[in-house]
PDB file of C-alpha atoms in Angstrom:
ATOM      1  CA  MET A  25    -107.562 -11.074 -16.662  1.00 52.00           C
ATOM      2  CA  ASP A  26    -109.936 -14.120 -18.197  1.00 51.00           C
ATOM      3  CA  LYS A  27    -107.961 -17.610 -18.006  1.00 57.00           C
ATOM      4  CA  ALA A  28    -108.397 -18.475 -21.716  1.00 60.00           C
ATOM      5  CA  TYR A  29    -106.831 -15.005 -22.514  1.00 65.00           C
ATOM      6  CA  PHE A  30    -103.871 -15.574 -20.208  1.00 67.00           C
ATOM      7  CA  ASN A  31    -102.737 -18.621 -22.126  1.00 67.00           C
ATOM      8  CA  GLU A  32    -101.846 -16.415 -24.883  1.00 78.00           C
ATOM      9  CA  TYR A  33    -100.496 -13.399 -22.900  1.00 83.00           C
ATOM     10  CA  TYR A  34     -96.713 -14.329 -22.773  1.00 89.00           C
ATOM     11  CA  HIS A  35     -96.449 -14.280 -26.276  1.00 88.00           C
ATOM     12  CA  LEU A  36     -98.914 -11.357 -26.658  1.00 89.00           C
ATOM     13  CA  GLU A  37     -96.646  -9.051 -24.503  1.00 93.00           C
ATOM     14  CA  ARG A  38     -93.381 -10.092 -26.567  1.00 93.00           C
ATOM     15  CA  LYS A  39     -94.665  -9.702 -30.103  1.00 93.00           C
ATOM     16  CA  ASN A  40     -97.873  -7.206 -30.137  1.00 94.00           C
ATOM     17  CA  TRP A  41     -97.326  -3.722 -31.163  1.00 95.00           C
ATOM     18  CA  TRP A  42     -99.026  -2.143 -28.311  1.00 96.00           C
ATOM     19  CA  PHE A  43     -96.797  -4.062 -25.640  1.00 96.00           C
ATOM     20  CA  THR A  44     -93.653  -3.597 -27.527  1.00 97.00           C
ATOM     21  CA  VAL A  45     -93.682   0.272 -28.335  1.00 98.00           C
ATOM     22  CA  ARG A  46     -95.261   1.077 -24.873  1.00 98.00           C
ATOM     23  CA  ARG A  47     -92.331  -0.591 -23.151  1.00 98.00           C
ATOM     24  CA  LYS A  48     -90.076   1.402 -25.631  1.00 98.00           C
ATOM     25  CA  ILE A  49     -91.948   4.669 -24.334  1.00 98.00           C
ATOM     26  CA  LEU A  50     -92.127   3.641 -20.761  1.00 98.00           C
ATOM     27  CA  SER A  51     -88.105   2.952 -20.696  1.00 98.00           C
ATOM     28  CA  GLU A  52     -87.177   6.244 -22.750  1.00 98.00           C
ATOM     29  CA  ARG A  53     -89.476   8.467 -20.548  1.00 98.00           C
ATOM     30  CA  ILE A  54     -88.177   6.851 -17.091  1.00 98.00           C
ATOM     31  CA  GLU A  55     -84.754   7.270 -18.220  1.00 98.00           C
ATOM     32  CA  TYR A  56     -84.972  10.975 -19.019  1.00 98.00           C
ATOM     33  CA  LEU A  57     -87.562  12.078 -16.285  1.00 98.00           C
ATOM     34  CA  LEU A  58     -85.407  10.255 -13.583  1.00 98.00           C
ATOM     35  CA  GLY A  59     -82.102  11.479 -14.676  1.00 98.00           C
ATOM     36  CA  LYS A  60     -80.843   8.121 -16.228  1.00 98.00           C
ATOM     37  CA  PRO A  61     -81.165   6.250 -13.032  1.00 98.00           C
ATOM     38  CA  ARG A  62     -78.822   3.470 -12.013  1.00 97.00           C
ATOM     39  CA  ASN A  63     -78.608   0.881  -9.136  1.00 98.00           C
ATOM     40  CA  ILE A  64     -81.900   1.868  -7.895  1.00 98.00           C
ATOM     41  CA  THR A  65     -84.750  -0.511  -6.358  1.00 98.00           C
ATOM     42  CA  SER A  66     -87.886  -0.739  -8.284  1.00 98.00           C
ATOM     43  CA  LEU A  67     -91.217  -2.304  -7.776  1.00 99.00           C
ATOM     44  CA  ASN A  68     -93.474  -3.442 -10.777  1.00 98.00           C
ATOM     45  CA  VAL A  69     -96.951  -3.873  -9.612  1.00 98.00           C
ATOM     46  CA  GLY A  70     -99.159  -6.074 -11.854  1.00 97.00           C
ATOM     47  CA  ALA A  71     -96.039  -7.489 -13.861  1.00 97.00           C
ATOM     48  CA  ALA A  72     -98.166 -10.220 -15.574  1.00 94.00           C
ATOM     49  CA  THR A  73     -95.630 -12.250 -17.811  1.00 94.00           C
ATOM     50  CA  GLY A  74     -92.775 -10.080 -16.943  1.00 96.00           C
ATOM     51  CA  THR A  75     -91.724  -7.894 -19.891  1.00 97.00           C
ATOM     52  CA  THR A  76     -92.027  -4.823 -18.213  1.00 98.00           C
ATOM     53  CA  SER A  77     -89.988  -6.053 -15.185  1.00 98.00           C
ATOM     54  CA  ASP A  78     -87.189  -7.141 -17.762  1.00 98.00           C
ATOM     55  CA  MET A  79     -87.412  -3.545 -19.008  1.00 98.00           C
ATOM     56  CA  LEU A  80     -87.042  -2.096 -15.605  1.00 98.00           C
ATOM     57  CA  THR A  81     -83.628  -4.042 -14.704  1.00 98.00           C
ATOM     58  CA  ARG A  82     -81.681  -1.513 -16.934  1.00 98.00           C
ATOM     59  CA  PHE A  83     -82.124   0.829 -13.926  1.00 98.00           C
ATOM     60  CA  GLY A  84     -81.113  -1.619 -10.954  1.00 98.00           C
ATOM     61  CA  GLN A  85     -82.606  -4.292  -8.861  1.00 98.00           C
ATOM     62  CA  VAL A  86     -86.304  -5.100  -9.689  1.00 98.00           C
ATOM     63  CA  THR A  87     -89.068  -6.899  -7.594  1.00 98.00           C
ATOM     64  CA  SER A  88     -92.450  -7.790  -9.228  1.00 98.00           C
ATOM     65  CA  VAL A  89     -95.960  -8.219  -7.679  1.00 98.00           C
ATOM     66  CA  GLU A  90     -98.645 -10.202  -9.628  1.00 97.00           C
ATOM     67  CA  TYR A  91    -102.284 -10.578  -8.449  1.00 96.00           C
ATOM     68  CA  ASP A  92    -103.282 -13.425 -10.418  1.00 92.00           C
ATOM     69  CA  VAL A  93    -101.802 -16.717  -8.798  1.00 93.00           C
ATOM     70  CA  ASP A  94    -101.549 -18.855 -12.107  1.00 90.00           C
ATOM     71  CA  CYS A  95     -99.914 -15.871 -13.815  1.00 91.00           C
ATOM     72  CA  CYS A  96     -97.517 -15.358 -10.745  1.00 93.00           C
ATOM     73  CA  ASN A  97     -96.620 -19.074 -10.624  1.00 91.00           C
ATOM     74  CA  PHE A  98     -96.160 -19.393 -14.308  1.00 90.00           C
ATOM     75  CA  ALA A  99     -93.912 -16.119 -14.304  1.00 92.00           C
ATOM     76  CA  LYS A 100     -91.486 -17.760 -11.416  1.00 93.00           C
ATOM     77  CA  THR A 101     -90.711 -20.542 -13.956  1.00 91.00           C
ATOM     78  CA  TYR A 102     -88.486 -18.359 -16.159  1.00 93.00           C
ATOM     79  CA  MET A 103     -88.142 -14.709 -14.449  1.00 95.00           C
ATOM     80  CA  THR A 104     -84.455 -14.120 -13.260  1.00 95.00           C
ATOM     81  CA  THR A 105     -86.037 -11.469 -10.814  1.00 98.00           C
ATOM     82  CA  PRO A 106     -88.207 -11.860  -7.872  1.00 98.00           C
ATOM     83  CA  ILE A 107     -91.832 -11.963  -8.341  1.00 98.00           C
ATOM     84  CA  LEU A 108     -94.539 -12.331  -5.630  1.00 98.00           C
ATOM     85  CA  GLN A 109     -98.128 -13.017  -5.440  1.00 98.00           C
ATOM     86  CA  GLY A 110     -99.914  -9.918  -3.760  1.00 98.00           C
ATOM     87  CA  SER A 111    -102.632  -7.277  -4.156  1.00 98.00           C
ATOM     88  CA  ILE A 112    -101.881  -3.696  -5.141  1.00 98.00           C
ATOM     89  CA  THR A 113    -104.419  -2.880  -2.272  1.00 98.00           C
ATOM     90  CA  GLU A 114    -102.069  -4.380   0.249  1.00 98.00           C
ATOM     91  CA  LEU A 115     -98.501  -4.949  -0.894  1.00 98.00           C
ATOM     92  CA  PRO A 116     -96.454  -6.967   0.985  1.00 97.00           C
ATOM     93  CA  PHE A 117     -93.610  -4.582   1.618  1.00 98.00           C
ATOM     94  CA  PRO A 118     -92.635  -2.269   4.519  1.00 98.00           C
ATOM     95  CA  LYS A 119     -93.311   1.569   3.997  1.00 98.00           C
ATOM     96  CA  GLU A 120     -90.531   3.509   1.869  1.00 98.00           C
ATOM     97  CA  SER A 121     -89.137   0.344   0.413  1.00 98.00           C
ATOM     98  CA  PHE A 122     -88.370   1.351  -3.245  1.00 98.00           C
ATOM     99  CA  ASP A 123     -86.943   4.119  -5.181  1.00 98.00           C
ATOM    100  CA  LEU A 124     -89.233   3.645  -8.241  1.00 99.00           C
ATOM    101  CA  VAL A 125     -92.880   2.143  -8.114  1.00 98.00           C
ATOM    102  CA  CYS A 126     -94.378   1.390 -11.380  1.00 98.00           C
ATOM    103  CA  ALA A 127     -98.159   0.268 -12.188  1.00 98.00           C
ATOM    104  CA  PHE A 128     -98.523  -0.074 -15.957  1.00 98.00           C
ATOM    105  CA  ASP A 129    -102.351  -0.109 -16.623  1.00 98.00           C
ATOM    106  CA  VAL A 130    -103.193  -1.745 -13.342  1.00 98.00           C
ATOM    107  CA  ILE A 131    -105.254   0.571 -11.172  1.00 98.00           C
ATOM    108  CA  GLU A 132    -108.149   0.293 -13.840  1.00 98.00           C
ATOM    109  CA  HIS A 133    -108.594  -3.293 -12.698  1.00 97.00           C
ATOM    110  CA  VAL A 134    -108.968  -2.323  -9.028  1.00 97.00           C
ATOM    111  CA  GLU A 135    -112.448  -1.337  -7.530  1.00 96.00           C
ATOM    112  CA  ASN A 136    -111.003   1.013  -4.925  1.00 97.00           C
ATOM    113  CA  ASP A 137    -108.369   2.927  -6.943  1.00 97.00           C
ATOM    114  CA  HIS A 138    -107.699   5.399  -4.097  1.00 96.00           C
ATOM    115  CA  ILE A 139    -106.482   2.411  -1.756  1.00 97.00           C
ATOM    116  CA  ALA A 140    -104.103   1.120  -4.752  1.00 98.00           C
ATOM    117  CA  VAL A 141    -102.531   4.549  -5.135  1.00 97.00           C
ATOM    118  CA  GLU A 142    -102.031   5.002  -1.458  1.00 97.00           C
ATOM    119  CA  GLU A 143    -100.105   1.708  -1.546  1.00 98.00           C
ATOM    120  CA  LEU A 144     -97.893   2.687  -4.193  1.00 98.00           C
ATOM    121  CA  ILE A 145     -97.056   6.103  -2.301  1.00 97.00           C
ATOM    122  CA  ARG A 146     -96.658   4.178   1.000  1.00 98.00           C
ATOM    123  CA  VAL A 147     -93.975   1.873  -0.464  1.00 98.00           C
ATOM    124  CA  CYS A 148     -92.065   4.365  -2.221  1.00 98.00           C
ATOM    125  CA  LYS A 149     -89.159   6.406  -0.715  1.00 98.00           C
ATOM    126  CA  PRO A 150     -89.071  10.205   0.012  1.00 98.00           C
ATOM    127  CA  GLY A 151     -87.889  11.561  -3.190  1.00 98.00           C
ATOM    128  CA  GLY A 152     -88.599   8.509  -5.130  1.00 98.00           C
ATOM    129  CA  HIS A 153     -90.899   8.253  -8.080  1.00 98.00           C
ATOM    130  CA  ILE A 154     -94.285   6.493  -9.040  1.00 98.00           C
ATOM    131  CA  VAL A 155     -95.074   5.820 -12.706  1.00 98.00           C
ATOM    132  CA  VAL A 156     -98.557   5.014 -13.454  1.00 98.00           C
ATOM    133  CA  THR A 157    -100.414   4.231 -17.023  1.00 98.00           C
ATOM    134  CA  VAL A 158    -103.823   3.936 -17.449  1.00 98.00           C
ATOM    135  CA  PRO A 159    -106.503   3.225 -20.359  1.00 98.00           C
ATOM    136  CA  ALA A 160    -108.089   6.916 -21.578  1.00 98.00           C
ATOM    137  CA  TYR A 161    -111.726   7.828 -22.073  1.00 97.00           C
ATOM    138  CA  ALA A 162    -115.036   6.186 -20.590  1.00 96.00           C
ATOM    139  CA  PHE A 163    -116.530   6.603 -24.173  1.00 94.00           C
ATOM    140  CA  LEU A 164    -113.933   4.153 -25.231  1.00 94.00           C
ATOM    141  CA  TRP A 165    -115.238   1.340 -23.094  1.00 92.00           C
ATOM    142  CA  GLY A 166    -115.949  -1.859 -25.017  1.00 88.00           C
ATOM    143  CA  PRO A 167    -115.418  -5.767 -25.165  1.00 85.00           C
ATOM    144  CA  HIS A 168    -111.707  -5.158 -24.723  1.00 83.00           C
ATOM    145  CA  ASP A 169    -112.436  -3.758 -20.986  1.00 90.00           C
ATOM    146  CA  ILE A 170    -114.694  -6.377 -20.435  1.00 89.00           C
ATOM    147  CA  ILE A 171    -112.502  -9.286 -21.083  1.00 85.00           C
ATOM    148  CA  ASN A 172    -109.725  -7.509 -18.991  1.00 86.00           C
ATOM    149  CA  GLN A 173    -111.843  -6.866 -16.249  1.00 91.00           C
ATOM    150  CA  HIS A 174    -111.548  -3.199 -16.039  1.00 96.00           C
ATOM    151  CA  TYR A 175    -113.605  -1.123 -13.575  1.00 96.00           C
ATOM    152  CA  ARG A 176    -113.134   2.203 -15.152  1.00 97.00           C
ATOM    153  CA  ARG A 177    -111.136   4.262 -18.076  1.00 98.00           C
ATOM    154  CA  TYR A 178    -109.778   7.703 -17.019  1.00 98.00           C
ATOM    155  CA  THR A 179    -109.223  11.321 -18.158  1.00 98.00           C
ATOM    156  CA  LEU A 180    -105.970  12.960 -17.631  1.00 98.00           C
ATOM    157  CA  LYS A 181    -107.773  15.315 -15.176  1.00 97.00           C
ATOM    158  CA  GLU A 182    -109.370  12.243 -13.246  1.00 98.00           C
ATOM    159  CA  LEU A 183    -105.885  10.604 -12.795  1.00 97.00           C
ATOM    160  CA  VAL A 184    -104.172  13.855 -11.779  1.00 97.00           C
ATOM    161  CA  GLN A 185    -107.068  14.395  -9.245  1.00 96.00           C
ATOM    162  CA  LEU A 186    -106.543  10.851  -7.823  1.00 96.00           C
ATOM    163  CA  PHE A 187    -102.872  11.540  -6.913  1.00 94.00           C
ATOM    164  CA  GLY A 188    -103.507  15.311  -6.378  1.00 85.00           C
ATOM    165  CA  SER A 189    -103.966  15.425  -2.592  1.00 78.00           C
ATOM    166  CA  ARG A 190    -101.041  12.933  -1.876  1.00 86.00           C
ATOM    167  CA  LYS A 191     -97.816  14.163  -0.190  1.00 90.00           C
ATOM    168  CA  GLY A 192     -95.834  15.126  -3.461  1.00 96.00           C
ATOM    169  CA  ARG A 193     -96.287  16.123  -6.857  1.00 96.00           C
ATOM    170  CA  ILE A 194     -96.995  15.318 -10.447  1.00 97.00           C
ATOM    171  CA  ILE A 195     -93.545  16.034 -12.336  1.00 97.00           C
ATOM    172  CA  TYR A 196     -94.960  14.721 -15.881  1.00 98.00           C
ATOM    173  CA  LYS A 197     -98.190  13.894 -17.286  1.00 98.00           C
ATOM    174  CA  THR A 198     -99.503  13.313 -20.811  1.00 98.00           C
ATOM    175  CA  TYR A 199    -101.735  11.227 -23.184  1.00 98.00           C
ATOM    176  CA  PHE A 200    -100.006   8.774 -25.409  1.00 98.00           C
ATOM    177  CA  ASN A 201    -101.100   6.425 -28.275  1.00 98.00           C
ATOM    178  CA  ALA A 202    -102.251   9.608 -29.823  1.00 98.00           C
ATOM    179  CA  ILE A 203    -101.315   8.864 -33.777  1.00 97.00           C
ATOM    180  CA  LEU A 204    -103.731   5.877 -33.441  1.00 96.00           C
ATOM    181  CA  PHE A 205    -106.305   7.680 -31.459  1.00 97.00           C
ATOM    182  CA  VAL A 206    -109.056   8.324 -34.203  1.00 96.00           C
ATOM    183  CA  PRO A 207    -108.626   4.731 -35.913  1.00 93.00           C
ATOM    184  CA  ILE A 208    -108.897   2.848 -32.469  1.00 93.00           C
ATOM    185  CA  ALA A 209    -111.884   5.257 -31.354  1.00 93.00           C
ATOM    186  CA  SER A 210    -113.689   4.656 -34.739  1.00 93.00           C
ATOM    187  CA  PHE A 211    -113.325   0.790 -34.292  1.00 88.00           C
ATOM    188  CA  ARG A 212    -114.397   0.898 -30.539  1.00 86.00           C
ATOM    189  CA  LEU A 213    -117.321   3.142 -31.159  1.00 88.00           C
ATOM    190  CA  ALA A 214    -118.432   0.826 -34.160  1.00 86.00           C
ATOM    191  CA  VAL A 215    -118.390  -2.253 -32.065  1.00 76.00           C
ATOM    192  CA  SER A 216    -120.147  -0.737 -29.443  1.00 75.00           C
ATOM    193  CA  LEU A 217    -122.947   0.461 -31.952  1.00 78.00           C
ATOM    194  CA  CYS A 218    -122.982  -2.767 -33.556  1.00 79.00           C
ATOM    195  CA  ASN A 219    -123.515  -4.517 -30.247  1.00 70.00           C
ATOM    196  CA  ARG A 220    -126.235  -2.079 -29.402  1.00 70.00           C
ATOM    197  CA  PHE A 221    -128.001  -2.559 -32.831  1.00 70.00           C
ATOM    198  CA  ILE A 222    -127.984  -6.121 -32.675  1.00 70.00           C
ATOM    199  CA  LYS A 223    -128.447  -6.122 -28.976  1.00 60.00           C
ATOM    200  CA  LYS A 224    -125.538  -8.071 -28.239  1.00 52.00           C
ATOM    201  CA  LYS A 225    -124.547  -8.487 -24.543  1.00 52.00           C
ATOM    202  CA  GLU A 226    -121.705  -6.296 -23.580  1.00 47.00           C
ATOM    203  CA  SER A 227    -119.896  -9.356 -21.934  1.00 45.00           C
ATOM    204  CA  LYS A 228    -119.364 -11.021 -25.178  1.00 51.00           C
ATOM    205  CA  GLY A 229    -116.508 -10.177 -27.757  1.00 58.00           C
ATOM    206  CA  MET A 230    -112.739 -10.108 -27.879  1.00 56.00           C
ATOM    207  CA  SER A 231    -109.818  -7.795 -26.891  1.00 58.00           C
ATOM    208  CA  ASP A 232    -108.315  -5.497 -29.180  1.00 60.00           C
ATOM    209  CA  HIS A 233    -105.362  -7.556 -29.185  1.00 59.00           C
ATOM    210  CA  GLN A 234    -107.128 -10.720 -30.035  1.00 55.00           C
ATOM    211  CA  VAL A 235    -108.698  -8.931 -33.144  1.00 57.00           C
ATOM    212  CA  PHE A 236    -105.759  -7.210 -34.562  1.00 57.00           C
ATOM    213  CA  GLY A 237    -103.511 -10.217 -33.767  1.00 58.00           C
ATOM    214  CA  THR A 238     -99.548 -10.221 -32.872  1.00 64.00           C
ATOM    215  CA  ALA A 239     -97.666 -10.914 -36.003  1.00 67.00           C
ATOM    216  CA  GLY A 240     -97.616  -9.942 -39.682  1.00 82.00           C
ATOM    217  CA  VAL A 241     -97.707  -6.848 -41.693  1.00 91.00           C
ATOM    218  CA  PHE A 242    -100.564  -5.278 -39.920  1.00 92.00           C
ATOM    219  CA  ASN A 243     -98.714  -5.979 -36.608  1.00 94.00           C
ATOM    220  CA  SER A 244     -95.714  -4.183 -38.022  1.00 94.00           C
ATOM    221  CA  LEU A 245     -97.673  -1.239 -39.498  1.00 95.00           C
ATOM    222  CA  LEU A 246     -99.581  -0.346 -36.048  1.00 95.00           C
ATOM    223  CA  ALA A 247     -96.099  -0.541 -34.533  1.00 96.00           C
ATOM    224  CA  GLY A 248     -94.716   1.784 -36.920  1.00 97.00           C
ATOM    225  CA  LEU A 249     -97.457   4.432 -36.237  1.00 97.00           C
ATOM    226  CA  PHE A 250     -97.464   3.893 -32.485  1.00 98.00           C
ATOM    227  CA  ASN A 251     -93.744   4.621 -32.923  1.00 98.00           C
ATOM    228  CA  ILE A 252     -94.391   7.999 -33.695  1.00 98.00           C
ATOM    229  CA  ASP A 253     -95.392   8.861 -30.383  1.00 98.00           C
ATOM    230  CA  TYR A 254     -92.240   7.655 -29.149  1.00 98.00           C
ATOM    231  CA  TYR A 255     -90.477   9.963 -31.022  1.00 98.00           C
ATOM    232  CA  LEU A 256     -93.171  13.006 -30.272  1.00 98.00           C
ATOM    233  CA  LEU A 257     -92.714  12.323 -26.661  1.00 98.00           C
ATOM    234  CA  LYS A 258     -88.842  11.904 -26.568  1.00 98.00           C
ATOM    235  CA  ALA A 259     -88.935  15.355 -28.352  1.00 98.00           C
ATOM    236  CA  GLY A 260     -90.721  16.949 -25.258  1.00 97.00           C
ATOM    237  CA  LEU A 261     -94.383  17.129 -26.554  1.00 97.00           C
ATOM    238  CA  HIS A 262     -97.069  16.487 -23.952  1.00 97.00           C
ATOM    239  CA  LEU A 263     -99.903  14.970 -26.309  1.00 98.00           C
ATOM    240  CA  PRO A 264    -103.255  16.588 -25.869  1.00 97.00           C
ATOM    241  CA  THR A 265    -105.244  13.268 -26.558  1.00 98.00           C
ATOM    242  CA  GLY A 266    -104.692   9.485 -26.902  1.00 98.00           C
ATOM    243  CA  VAL A 267    -106.014   6.131 -26.097  1.00 97.00           C
ATOM    244  CA  SER A 268    -103.653   5.718 -22.877  1.00 98.00           C
ATOM    245  CA  ILE A 269    -102.448   8.122 -20.135  1.00 98.00           C
ATOM    246  CA  MET A 270     -99.047   8.446 -18.361  1.00 98.00           C
ATOM    247  CA  ILE A 271     -98.172  10.285 -15.174  1.00 98.00           C
ATOM    248  CA  VAL A 272     -94.883  10.491 -13.173  1.00 98.00           C
ATOM    249  CA  PHE A 273     -95.169  11.288  -9.293  1.00 98.00           C
ATOM    250  CA  LYS A 274     -92.555  12.282  -7.250  1.00 98.00           C
ATOM    251  CA  LYS A 275     -93.054  11.656  -3.324  1.00 98.00           C
ATOM    252  CA  SER A 276     -91.958  14.483  -1.192  1.00 96.00           C
TER     253      SER A 276
END
């Protein structure tokens, strides 16, 4: 990620509406789909400043990997679980090392996402699970993706196809962040249109999180709306559209 952006990321992950509710959704879905796992070994790839690693500790022992050297060194100063510097395309672990392997909004940062997925599967134990989330829809591409150094956004079909020929099966798939899909899509498309109209370079601009902020009434409002997705998913619904995608793959 951009270095200037990284300086605020620690607080962003702990206060921003998207990060806080996404963790809640991920925790509940993993708890339910894996049958209330306890004392399992988890690998969190692309841990950033560690909030998702902290979330995973409820299920057992957690090891984290972060590609950005500065971010990894920063996280080491306060994380109570191990974090290593490494790449998702060459994970520093033997095959079949972990019961649960997670990559939350990571593979869109990787040029060769096929190799990334192969590595996630390689280090997962037979019968273990892989949980992946990614941003949805190429038409939502904008400054947020540029500053976060994304290579792509996905459709659910594309993400399923990425895992489709592997040894195992997808046991869960859904879009999420659906309640806010229309306003977020409208905002993204409006920014893209304005940039084209004024001939602004695509590399300029701010991420969504910088635009919407991390505190105050607006942050609480967005969290409340996104929280509706939590209850819909918990009720067993598979959302037909959204700003993000989640799949759970079980290795054979």
